[in-house]
Every structure is written in structure tokens, then in C-alpha cells.
């Protein structure tokens, strides 16, 4: 796994606030599939 930096965490929280839950930034209320190997993991 990867421990995000504070800047990465802040970016994902901003994304969550603007776009709602996605595979890139999520809450634990909704499940998302694991990203495919080699794919970009952000929206």
C-alpha cells in the first residue's frame, strides 16, 4: 500500500468535496472496484 502525503490527502478530500465519492476519493458508504493494474488511479 501507499501512505499518502498530506498534499495528496488534501487533494483527494477536495476532489471528494467537488465530485462526491469516486474510486479516486471515497467514503466507506459506497464500494468501488480496485483499479486495473497500470491504469491511472485518479479522475
mmCIF file with all atom_site columns, C-alpha atoms in Angstrom:
data_model
loop_
_atom_site.group_PDB
_atom_site.id
_atom_site.type_symbol
_atom_site.label_atom_id
_atom_site.label_alt_id
_atom_site.label_comp_id
_atom_site.label_asym_id
_atom_site.label_entity_id
_atom_site.label_seq_id
_atom_site.pdbx_PDB_ins_code
_atom_site.Cartn_x
_atom_site.Cartn_y
_atom_site.Cartn_z
_atom_site.occupancy
_atom_site.B_iso_or_equiv
_atom_site.pdbx_formal_charge
_atom_site.auth_seq_id
_atom_site.auth_comp_id
_atom_site.auth_asym_id
_atom_site.auth_atom_id
_atom_site.pdbx_PDB_model_num
ATOM 1  C CA . UNK A 1 1  ? 0.000   0.000  0.000   1.00 0.00 ? 1  UNK A CA 1
ATOM 2  C CA . UNK A 1 2  ? 0.858   3.648  -0.222  1.00 0.00 ? 2  UNK A CA 1
ATOM 3  C CA . UNK A 1 3  ? 0.687   6.144  2.637   1.00 0.00 ? 3  UNK A CA 1
ATOM 4  C CA . UNK A 1 4  ? -0.376  9.445  1.055   1.00 0.00 ? 4  UNK A CA 1
ATOM 5  C CA . UNK A 1 5  ? 1.403   12.681 1.793   1.00 0.00 ? 5  UNK A CA 1
ATOM 6  C CA . UNK A 1 6  ? -0.549  15.492 3.403   1.00 0.00 ? 6  UNK A CA 1
ATOM 7  C CA . UNK A 1 7  ? -0.773  17.205 -0.001  1.00 0.00 ? 7  UNK A CA 1
ATOM 8  C CA . UNK A 1 8  ? -2.163  14.029 -1.627  1.00 0.00 ? 8  UNK A CA 1
ATOM 9  C CA . UNK A 1 9  ? -4.719  13.620 1.147   1.00 0.00 ? 9  UNK A CA 1
ATOM 10 C CA . UNK A 1 10 ? -5.792  17.254 0.816   1.00 0.00 ? 10 UNK A CA 1
ATOM 11 C CA . UNK A 1 11 ? -6.150  16.841 -2.975  1.00 0.00 ? 11 UNK A CA 1
ATOM 12 C CA . UNK A 1 12 ? -8.366  13.777 -2.556  1.00 0.00 ? 12 UNK A CA 1
ATOM 13 C CA . UNK A 1 13 ? -10.537 15.494 0.056   1.00 0.00 ? 13 UNK A CA 1
ATOM 14 C CA . UNK A 1 14 ? -11.015 18.452 -2.292  1.00 0.00 ? 14 UNK A CA 1
ATOM 15 C CA . UNK A 1 15 ? -11.926 16.018 -5.089  1.00 0.00 ? 15 UNK A CA 1
ATOM 16 C CA . UNK A 1 16 ? -14.412 14.265 -2.796  1.00 0.00 ? 16 UNK A CA 1
ATOM 17 C CA . UNK A 1 17 ? -16.000 17.594 -1.862  1.00 0.00 ? 17 UNK A CA 1
ATOM 18 C CA . UNK A 1 18 ? -16.305 18.711 -5.514  1.00 0.00 ? 18 UNK A CA 1
ATOM 19 C CA . UNK A 1 19 ? -17.325 15.417 -7.152  1.00 0.00 ? 19 UNK A CA 1
ATOM 20 C CA . UNK A 1 20 ? -18.736 13.216 -4.407  1.00 0.00 ? 20 UNK A CA 1
ATOM 21 C CA . UNK A 1 21 ? -17.487 9.674  -3.818  1.00 0.00 ? 21 UNK A CA 1
ATOM 22 C CA . UNK A 1 22 ? -15.447 8.159  -6.647  1.00 0.00 ? 22 UNK A CA 1
ATOM 23 C CA . UNK A 1 23 ? -12.807 5.431  -6.806  1.00 0.00 ? 23 UNK A CA 1
ATOM 24 C CA . UNK A 1 24 ? -10.196 8.217  -6.509  1.00 0.00 ? 24 UNK A CA 1
ATOM 25 C CA . UNK A 1 25 ? -11.644 9.785  -3.352  1.00 0.00 ? 25 UNK A CA 1
ATOM 26 C CA . UNK A 1 26 ? -14.262 7.882  -1.397  1.00 0.00 ? 26 UNK A CA 1
ATOM 27 C CA . UNK A 1 27 ? -16.097 7.297  1.850   1.00 0.00 ? 27 UNK A CA 1
ATOM 28 C CA . UNK A 1 28 ? -16.769 3.825  3.194   1.00 0.00 ? 28 UNK A CA 1
ATOM 29 C CA . UNK A 1 29 ? -20.517 4.051  2.457   1.00 0.00 ? 29 UNK A CA 1
ATOM 30 C CA . UNK A 1 30 ? -20.027 3.018  -1.192  1.00 0.00 ? 30 UNK A CA 1
ATOM 31 C CA . UNK A 1 31 ? -17.767 0.290  -2.573  1.00 0.00 ? 31 UNK A CA 1
ATOM 32 C CA . UNK A 1 32 ? -15.611 0.712  -5.667  1.00 0.00 ? 32 UNK A CA 1
ATOM 33 C CA . UNK A 1 33 ? -13.701 -1.876 -7.688  1.00 0.00 ? 33 UNK A CA 1
ATOM 34 C CA . UNK A 1 34 ? -9.934  -1.952 -7.424  1.00 0.00 ? 34 UNK A CA 1
ATOM 35 C CA . UNK A 1 35 ? -8.297  -0.034 -10.325 1.00 0.00 ? 35 UNK A CA 1
ATOM 36 C CA . UNK A 1 36 ? -6.831  -2.184 -13.095 1.00 0.00 ? 36 UNK A CA 1
ATOM 37 C CA . UNK A 1 37 ? -3.072  -2.715 -12.990 1.00 0.00 ? 37 UNK A CA 1
ATOM 38 C CA . UNK A 1 38 ? -1.271  0.051  -14.860 1.00 0.00 ? 38 UNK A CA 1
ATOM 39 C CA . UNK A 1 39 ? -4.271  2.372  -15.031 1.00 0.00 ? 39 UNK A CA 1
ATOM 40 C CA . UNK A 1 40 ? -4.283  5.930  -13.756 1.00 0.00 ? 40 UNK A CA 1
ATOM 41 C CA . UNK A 1 41 ? -5.845  5.908  -10.308 1.00 0.00 ? 41 UNK A CA 1
ATOM 42 C CA . UNK A 1 42 ? -7.338  9.397  -10.382 1.00 0.00 ? 42 UNK A CA 1
ATOM 43 C CA . UNK A 1 43 ? -10.292 11.028 -12.030 1.00 0.00 ? 43 UNK A CA 1
#
